[in-house]
Amino acid sequence: MEQNRALVILILLIIFFFPDGQGPDRSKEAINEIAHERYSLDVLRNSTFGHPGNLTGLLTDAPTPPGQVREKWRGIRAKLLKSFAEPLLAKRGAEVEEVLRPRKSGATVYRNATGSVLGRWKKQEFPDLPTTAQSNVTYPSNLTALDAGKLMLSIEDTTEAAKESGLVEVKMALRIRDEDGGSVVDVMLNGVHFSETGEMVAATTSERFAGIFALPHFMLHEKEYNQSKALLLPSIEKVVEKMEATRYMDAPWLTGIDGMPLSEEPQCEYIAYIQLHPVDPLFEHRPGMHTDTKIIMQEIEREMRFPTGSSLPPPPPLEATVMVYSPNCGVVLVADELEGQKVEPFYSQASHLGLGAAAVAALQIWILIRQMNDSNTLSTISRVSFWTITMMAVVDGYFFFTFMIVAIFLRACFLPMVAASFCYLMLSAVFGMRFLVSTYKVQRQSAPLAPAAPPPPPPATAPSDGLPLPATAVPQTPVIIPPTATATAVTDDEVNAEISALHTRFYFALIAILFFSLHAATWPPFYRDILVHLVLLIINSYWIPQIYRNIMRGCRKALRWEFVLGTSICRLAGVGYIYLYPGNIFHSATNPMAVFIIASWVGLQIIALLVQDIFGPRFLIPSHSLPQVYDYHCPLPATDEEAAQEMGTPTDDGRMRSFDCVVCMQTVDVPVAGAADGRDGLLGRRGYMVTPCRHVFHSHCLEGWMRFRLQCPICRTPLPAL
Ligand SMILES: *[C@@H]1O[C@H](CO)[C@@H](O)[C@H](O)[C@H]1NC(C)=O
Ligand SMILES: *[C@@H]1O[C@H](CO)[C@@H](O)[C@H](O)[C@H]1NC(C)=O
Ligand SMILES: *[C@@H]1O[C@H](CO)[C@@H](O)[C@H](O)[C@H]1NC(C)=O
Ligand SMILES: *[C@@H]1O[C@H](CO)[C@@H](O)[C@H](O)[C@H]1NC(C)=O
């Protein structure tokens, strides 16, 4: 059964992930398309500036983008560059002259823009913007209905800079969102990057829009047109030749940044103009440092990419201004304060995160091992809640998969991510699972069999004050289940079969959760946020099953305090990182409220455990609705003559009785019931324990003894587990 299910899921995964083969029909289609690409390439080769010719999706008689849009970008860019130069000149006078003099061609920018920036966009109103696309059909797009939102741009420089022009081919993922971060547009653009000046022009390419072939025509000046045409012609030529040879459509402008084919939904086409902001040319001067900003920036970039440990100023942030124009939907968006970072600092941050996660997981492994050493007897292990351990193991297993996937996709951080993933694997599948299995085994074998052993009704002769009867009388046997009483319990084989099913279920649950979370990532942000917060609350409820088990079994001290506190803190650390640290790697906004709620929720559970430890597991819980368990801390009656003889010597004031504790050979004082000073109260009674066979011990003595034997140290009567 389990195997069949596994097979079905495996087959589904294969169908899902493997590309379908190139059938004969597909290949014919591909030949047509490749011929069309060849045609478009020739059109570009024979075109002159301002006359794009017969390219898919473009009008031949109107410039794309139209004049107003070009003017707009020219204005934005000039204003931007001026705004960077002016304050510097004004503020720093002669010094600036000194620093700026060696620079000939404008401001200093990052030459390699591989990285990502994000910020806000605003729609620009143009009174009568002509459409410059052949089909002026406006596709149903949410974008045209919005006025502002958030924008994220991931840039990747894919080739080395060309010799004379310094031109680089660039690929970028543009993500335009509404105010709340709802998914609106997710497109891939290809284009060119003038690495000297930091300007980029890129466009989408699809069956309806030959963006990459028309790209040189989107330039504002003829010089740039010639430079970009010189760069693009040979590179497109190479791709088309390769496609003609393999008959496979794997052009870089048709695949996403991750190499996956793009979805073919009707959408707006986009042309993006980007200008990187110049960096502040006045770095803090250090001895031995070059005074030319350009050279310092080159050194910084080299140091980021190939770290040697040389002393340089910290890398400035990556900032950009973007204008996005859609020729067929007729919208113009401007985002002028995009901020982000180059990919190298991001990688090092991700690596630190991976190492931090590995350290936290290793600490948890250590705490867990100490707890497992502590819970190594039947009596102690049967107190531990199976579900508490399961919840932790599932969450850790999820972290294992997550770090594994990140390690595969983020090659630059492979080692730290694999280390984190390995630690979580150990924590979840090795130690967590072992603890889980031993807990399950013990509890399954000693589980009460309801029909076979119903709790006997309290004997009719039982004194009304709840005093346990002497061992000679009918013993008050609540639910005494000696762990060895397996005569009627399940056999080892059955338990082993159940345990292997448990493993299977565990891993399938993990995979199911993984796929569900991938799916949930595409939900609208409102529902996604609700889900995330709900899930955070649920996975941080791991002490609840333990509290419940303590109540139902009347036991306490199942887990060491070191384990409870250590695990809680380690697990809250991740929440703290995401919601309290503003520079977190997920760019998520800080949310101290969420941290407060989750931390209080965990704190509340810990307090519940503490109260159970001090006042007894059923403190404040009405006991009539719970299964009956033997109360070791029952009060002693004051006026029971027979018992009085048997039960120790009264102290002088008659309020206490003294017994000898055979474990530590010291006397134990027990307040009698009804003592006027209230020393028979809840706390007073927690100092001693009375066994069902009416022997009295110090609590800590008998608890220590019962970790190893569930027998009375005096008369060897089986004792109910704590
Ligand atoms: C433009 O190209 C399309 C297909 O690429 C072709 O069908 C059409 O005839 C061409 N138009 C002109 C005027 O060359
Ligand atoms: C574009 O839209 C205008 C009206 O807005 C219409 O007159 C024209 O025919 C359309 N052009 C195409 C190619 O559909
Ligand atoms: C965005 O599009 C989706 C469907 O694609 C639609 O359900 C939703 O209402 C749209 N939102 C806006 C603001 O237009
Ligand atoms: C830019 O930097 C990235 C990340 O270090 C690197 O992968 C890429 O090759 C660089 N591109 C160029 C053109 O140097």
mmCIF file of C-alpha atoms in Angstrom, residues 513-709:
data_model
loop_
_atom_site.group_PDB
_atom_site.id
_atom_site.type_symbol
_atom_site.label_atom_id
_atom_site.label_comp_id
_atom_site.label_asym_id
_atom_site.label_seq_id
_atom_site.Cartn_x
_atom_site.Cartn_y
_atom_site.Cartn_z
ATOM 1 C CA ILE A 513 4.035 19.982 3.277
ATOM 2 C CA LEU A 514 6.865 21.010 0.973
ATOM 3 C CA PHE A 515 4.670 20.948 -2.134
ATOM 4 C CA PHE A 516 1.887 22.702 -0.306
ATOM 5 C CA SER A 517 4.214 25.489 0.755
ATOM 6 C CA LEU A 518 5.505 25.880 -2.813
ATOM 7 C CA HIS A 519 1.912 26.208 -3.908
ATOM 8 C CA ALA A 520 1.066 28.620 -1.115
ATOM 9 C CA ALA A 521 3.924 30.866 -2.232
ATOM 10 C CA THR A 522 1.802 31.827 -5.250
ATOM 11 C CA TRP A 523 -1.238 32.797 -3.205
ATOM 12 C CA PRO A 524 -2.353 36.397 -2.956
ATOM 13 C CA PRO A 525 -0.313 38.067 -0.212
ATOM 14 C CA PHE A 526 -3.273 38.574 2.091
ATOM 15 C CA TYR A 527 -4.043 34.868 2.341
ATOM 16 C CA ARG A 528 -0.362 34.009 2.307
ATOM 17 C CA ASP A 529 0.283 36.232 5.309
ATOM 18 C CA ILE A 530 -2.622 34.702 7.186
ATOM 19 C CA LEU A 531 -1.293 31.250 6.385
ATOM 20 C CA VAL A 532 2.250 32.131 7.435
ATOM 21 C CA HIS A 533 1.132 33.559 10.767
ATOM 22 C CA LEU A 534 -1.193 30.641 11.411
ATOM 23 C CA VAL A 535 1.526 28.132 10.583
ATOM 24 C CA LEU A 536 3.997 29.988 12.791
ATOM 25 C CA LEU A 537 1.577 29.756 15.694
ATOM 26 C CA ILE A 538 0.905 26.080 15.075
ATOM 27 C CA ILE A 539 4.523 25.050 14.782
ATOM 28 C CA ASN A 540 5.318 26.998 17.903
ATOM 29 C CA SER A 541 2.733 25.057 19.913
ATOM 30 C CA TYR A 542 5.046 22.121 20.397
ATOM 31 C CA TRP A 543 4.706 22.035 24.205
ATOM 32 C CA ILE A 544 0.928 21.720 24.087
ATOM 33 C CA PRO A 545 0.922 17.914 23.522
ATOM 34 C CA GLN A 546 3.341 17.554 26.434
ATOM 35 C CA ILE A 547 1.151 19.623 28.735
ATOM 36 C CA TYR A 548 -1.817 17.538 27.665
ATOM 37 C CA ARG A 549 0.026 14.291 28.294
ATOM 38 C CA ASN A 550 1.101 15.507 31.722
ATOM 39 C CA ILE A 551 -2.511 16.223 32.567
ATOM 40 C CA MET A 552 -3.895 12.951 31.261
ATOM 41 C CA ARG A 553 -1.260 10.792 32.887
ATOM 42 C CA GLY A 554 -0.804 12.909 35.966
ATOM 43 C CA CYS A 555 2.917 12.943 35.363
ATOM 44 C CA ARG A 556 5.456 15.736 35.293
ATOM 45 C CA LYS A 557 9.196 16.207 34.794
ATOM 46 C CA ALA A 558 8.947 14.523 31.416
ATOM 47 C CA LEU A 559 11.562 16.821 29.867
ATOM 48 C CA ARG A 560 14.572 18.531 31.341
ATOM 49 C CA TRP A 561 14.307 22.262 31.800
ATOM 50 C CA GLU A 562 17.457 22.621 29.753
ATOM 51 C CA PHE A 563 15.678 20.927 26.853
ATOM 52 C CA VAL A 564 12.504 22.970 27.215
ATOM 53 C CA LEU A 565 14.268 26.322 27.409
ATOM 54 C CA GLY A 566 17.059 25.522 24.937
ATOM 55 C CA THR A 567 14.690 24.212 22.296
ATOM 56 C CA SER A 568 12.289 27.106 22.699
ATOM 57 C CA ILE A 569 15.038 29.689 22.328
ATOM 58 C CA CYS A 570 16.622 27.963 19.324
ATOM 59 C CA ARG A 571 13.278 27.737 17.597
ATOM 60 C CA LEU A 572 12.378 31.345 18.312
ATOM 61 C CA ALA A 573 15.720 32.520 16.921
ATOM 62 C CA GLY A 574 14.553 32.040 13.321
ATOM 63 C CA VAL A 575 11.357 34.017 13.900
ATOM 64 C CA GLY A 576 13.411 36.728 15.532
ATOM 65 C CA TYR A 577 15.786 36.895 12.573
ATOM 66 C CA ILE A 578 13.003 37.351 10.039
ATOM 67 C CA TYR A 579 10.785 39.713 11.999
ATOM 68 C CA LEU A 580 13.259 41.770 14.013
ATOM 69 C CA TYR A 581 16.349 42.141 11.817
ATOM 70 C CA PRO A 582 15.681 44.793 9.133
ATOM 71 C CA GLY A 583 18.531 43.626 6.882
ATOM 72 C CA ASN A 584 17.207 40.079 6.717
ATOM 73 C CA ILE A 585 17.842 38.220 3.549
ATOM 74 C CA PHE A 586 14.174 37.797 2.627
ATOM 75 C CA HIS A 587 13.622 41.589 2.532
ATOM 76 C CA SER A 588 10.586 41.070 4.713
ATOM 77 C CA ALA A 589 9.431 44.013 6.746
ATOM 78 C CA THR A 590 10.078 43.836 10.466
ATOM 79 C CA ASN A 591 7.097 42.882 12.547
ATOM 80 C CA PRO A 592 7.842 43.087 16.281
ATOM 81 C CA MET A 593 4.177 42.392 17.038
ATOM 82 C CA ALA A 594 4.372 38.947 15.460
ATOM 83 C CA VAL A 595 7.523 38.143 17.425
ATOM 84 C CA PHE A 596 5.875 39.337 20.612
ATOM 85 C CA ILE A 597 2.786 37.194 20.049
ATOM 86 C CA ILE A 598 4.722 34.079 19.151
ATOM 87 C CA ALA A 599 7.226 34.497 21.981
ATOM 88 C CA SER A 600 4.407 35.060 24.475
ATOM 89 C CA TRP A 601 2.621 32.008 23.178
ATOM 90 C CA VAL A 602 5.711 29.865 23.702
ATOM 91 C CA GLY A 603 6.330 31.543 27.072
ATOM 92 C CA LEU A 604 2.788 30.732 28.131
ATOM 93 C CA GLN A 605 3.333 27.079 27.336
ATOM 94 C CA ILE A 606 6.583 27.067 29.301
ATOM 95 C CA ILE A 607 4.811 28.682 32.255
ATOM 96 C CA ALA A 608 2.148 25.977 32.039
ATOM 97 C CA LEU A 609 4.894 23.346 32.206
ATOM 98 C CA LEU A 610 6.461 25.159 35.154
ATOM 99 C CA VAL A 611 3.148 25.318 37.015
ATOM 100 C CA GLN A 612 2.666 21.615 36.407
ATOM 101 C CA ASP A 613 6.129 20.964 37.744
ATOM 102 C CA ILE A 614 5.605 22.957 40.928
ATOM 103 C CA PHE A 615 1.933 22.468 41.760
ATOM 104 C CA GLY A 616 1.274 19.134 40.121
ATOM 105 C CA PRO A 617 0.161 18.324 36.607
ATOM 106 C CA ARG A 618 -3.532 18.820 37.303
ATOM 107 C CA PHE A 619 -3.319 22.137 39.047
ATOM 108 C CA LEU A 620 -6.512 24.108 38.464
ATOM 109 C CA ILE A 621 -7.926 21.393 36.203
ATOM 110 C CA PRO A 622 -11.194 19.777 37.355
ATOM 111 C CA SER A 623 -10.193 16.185 37.821
ATOM 112 C CA HIS A 624 -13.571 14.491 37.439
ATOM 113 C CA SER A 625 -13.387 14.631 33.669
ATOM 114 C CA LEU A 626 -9.929 13.099 33.567
ATOM 115 C CA PRO A 627 -8.823 9.500 33.799
ATOM 116 C CA GLN A 628 -8.197 8.494 37.364
ATOM 117 C CA VAL A 629 -4.565 8.289 38.331
ATOM 118 C CA TYR A 630 -2.964 7.514 41.634
ATOM 119 C CA ASP A 631 -2.101 10.612 43.645
ATOM 120 C CA TYR A 632 1.248 10.141 45.338
ATOM 121 C CA HIS A 633 0.810 13.358 47.258
ATOM 122 C CA CYS A 634 -2.429 12.424 49.025
ATOM 123 C CA PRO A 635 -2.916 13.959 52.475
ATOM 124 C CA LEU A 636 -2.629 11.792 55.598
ATOM 125 C CA PRO A 637 -5.647 11.649 57.903
ATOM 126 C CA ALA A 638 -5.305 13.065 61.400
ATOM 127 C CA THR A 639 -7.654 10.772 63.251
ATOM 128 C CA ASP A 640 -7.203 7.293 61.957
ATOM 129 C CA GLU A 641 -6.015 5.306 64.932
ATOM 130 C CA GLU A 642 -5.110 2.172 63.012
ATOM 131 C CA ALA A 643 -3.220 4.129 60.442
ATOM 132 C CA ALA A 644 -1.604 6.245 63.121
ATOM 133 C CA GLN A 645 0.107 3.263 64.631
ATOM 134 C CA GLU A 646 1.320 2.043 61.361
ATOM 135 C CA MET A 647 2.288 5.346 59.987
ATOM 136 C CA GLY A 648 5.193 6.791 61.838
ATOM 137 C CA THR A 649 5.588 8.726 65.013
ATOM 138 C CA PRO A 650 3.721 11.940 65.569
ATOM 139 C CA THR A 651 5.869 14.975 66.228
ATOM 140 C CA ASP A 652 5.408 17.014 69.377
ATOM 141 C CA ASP A 653 2.771 19.357 68.160
ATOM 142 C CA GLY A 654 0.764 16.517 66.634
ATOM 143 C CA ARG A 655 0.650 18.243 63.294
ATOM 144 C CA MET A 656 3.389 16.268 61.666
ATOM 145 C CA ARG A 657 4.333 12.663 61.481
ATOM 146 C CA SER A 658 7.842 11.425 60.913
ATOM 147 C CA PHE A 659 8.805 8.495 58.759
ATOM 148 C CA ASP A 660 12.105 7.046 57.672
ATOM 149 C CA CYS A 661 12.783 7.412 53.990
ATOM 150 C CA VAL A 662 14.624 4.223 53.079
ATOM 151 C CA VAL A 663 16.138 5.756 49.983
ATOM 152 C CA CYS A 664 18.170 8.448 51.741
ATOM 153 C CA MET A 665 17.893 7.108 55.325
ATOM 154 C CA GLN A 666 16.675 10.496 56.582
ATOM 155 C CA THR A 667 13.413 11.270 58.282
ATOM 156 C CA VAL A 668 10.576 12.695 56.293
ATOM 157 C CA ASP A 669 8.033 14.891 58.019
ATOM 158 C CA VAL A 670 4.500 14.655 56.778
ATOM 159 C CA PRO A 671 1.847 17.155 57.820
ATOM 160 C CA VAL A 672 -1.409 15.489 58.853
ATOM 161 C CA ALA A 673 -4.642 16.433 57.207
ATOM 162 C CA GLY A 674 -6.406 19.406 58.686
ATOM 163 C CA ALA A 675 -3.287 20.917 60.188
ATOM 164 C CA ALA A 676 -4.309 24.371 61.254
ATOM 165 C CA ASP A 677 -1.329 26.177 59.796
ATOM 166 C CA GLY A 678 -2.143 24.927 56.330
ATOM 167 C CA ARG A 679 1.042 22.984 55.982
ATOM 168 C CA ASP A 680 -0.986 20.157 54.517
ATOM 169 C CA GLY A 681 -1.680 22.477 51.596
ATOM 170 C CA LEU A 682 -0.752 21.794 48.050
ATOM 171 C CA LEU A 683 2.867 22.829 48.350
ATOM 172 C CA GLY A 684 3.408 21.087 51.689
ATOM 173 C CA ARG A 685 2.194 17.851 50.236
ATOM 174 C CA ARG A 686 4.606 17.993 47.325
ATOM 175 C CA GLY A 687 7.548 17.295 49.617
ATOM 176 C CA TYR A 688 6.651 13.666 50.283
ATOM 177 C CA MET A 689 5.111 10.788 48.353
ATOM 178 C CA VAL A 690 2.959 7.943 49.600
ATOM 179 C CA THR A 691 2.970 4.752 47.554
ATOM 180 C CA PRO A 692 -0.195 2.701 47.050
ATOM 181 C CA CYS A 693 1.339 0.214 49.508
ATOM 182 C CA ARG A 694 1.427 2.999 52.106
ATOM 183 C CA HIS A 695 5.109 3.653 52.319
ATOM 184 C CA VAL A 696 6.314 7.205 52.613
ATOM 185 C CA PHE A 697 9.369 8.737 50.917
ATOM 186 C CA HIS A 698 10.822 12.109 50.072
ATOM 187 C CA SER A 699 9.537 13.203 46.675
ATOM 188 C CA HIS A 700 12.964 13.617 45.136
ATOM 189 C CA CYS A 701 14.109 10.255 46.564
ATOM 190 C CA LEU A 702 11.222 8.251 45.179
ATOM 191 C CA GLU A 703 11.231 10.155 41.887
ATOM 192 C CA GLY A 704 14.903 9.318 41.471
ATOM 193 C CA TRP A 705 14.205 5.698 42.288
ATOM 194 C CA MET A 706 11.243 5.495 39.932
ATOM 195 C CA ARG A 707 13.331 6.631 37.025
ATOM 196 C CA PHE A 708 14.818 3.159 37.127
ATOM 197 C CA ARG A 709 12.287 0.863 38.805
#
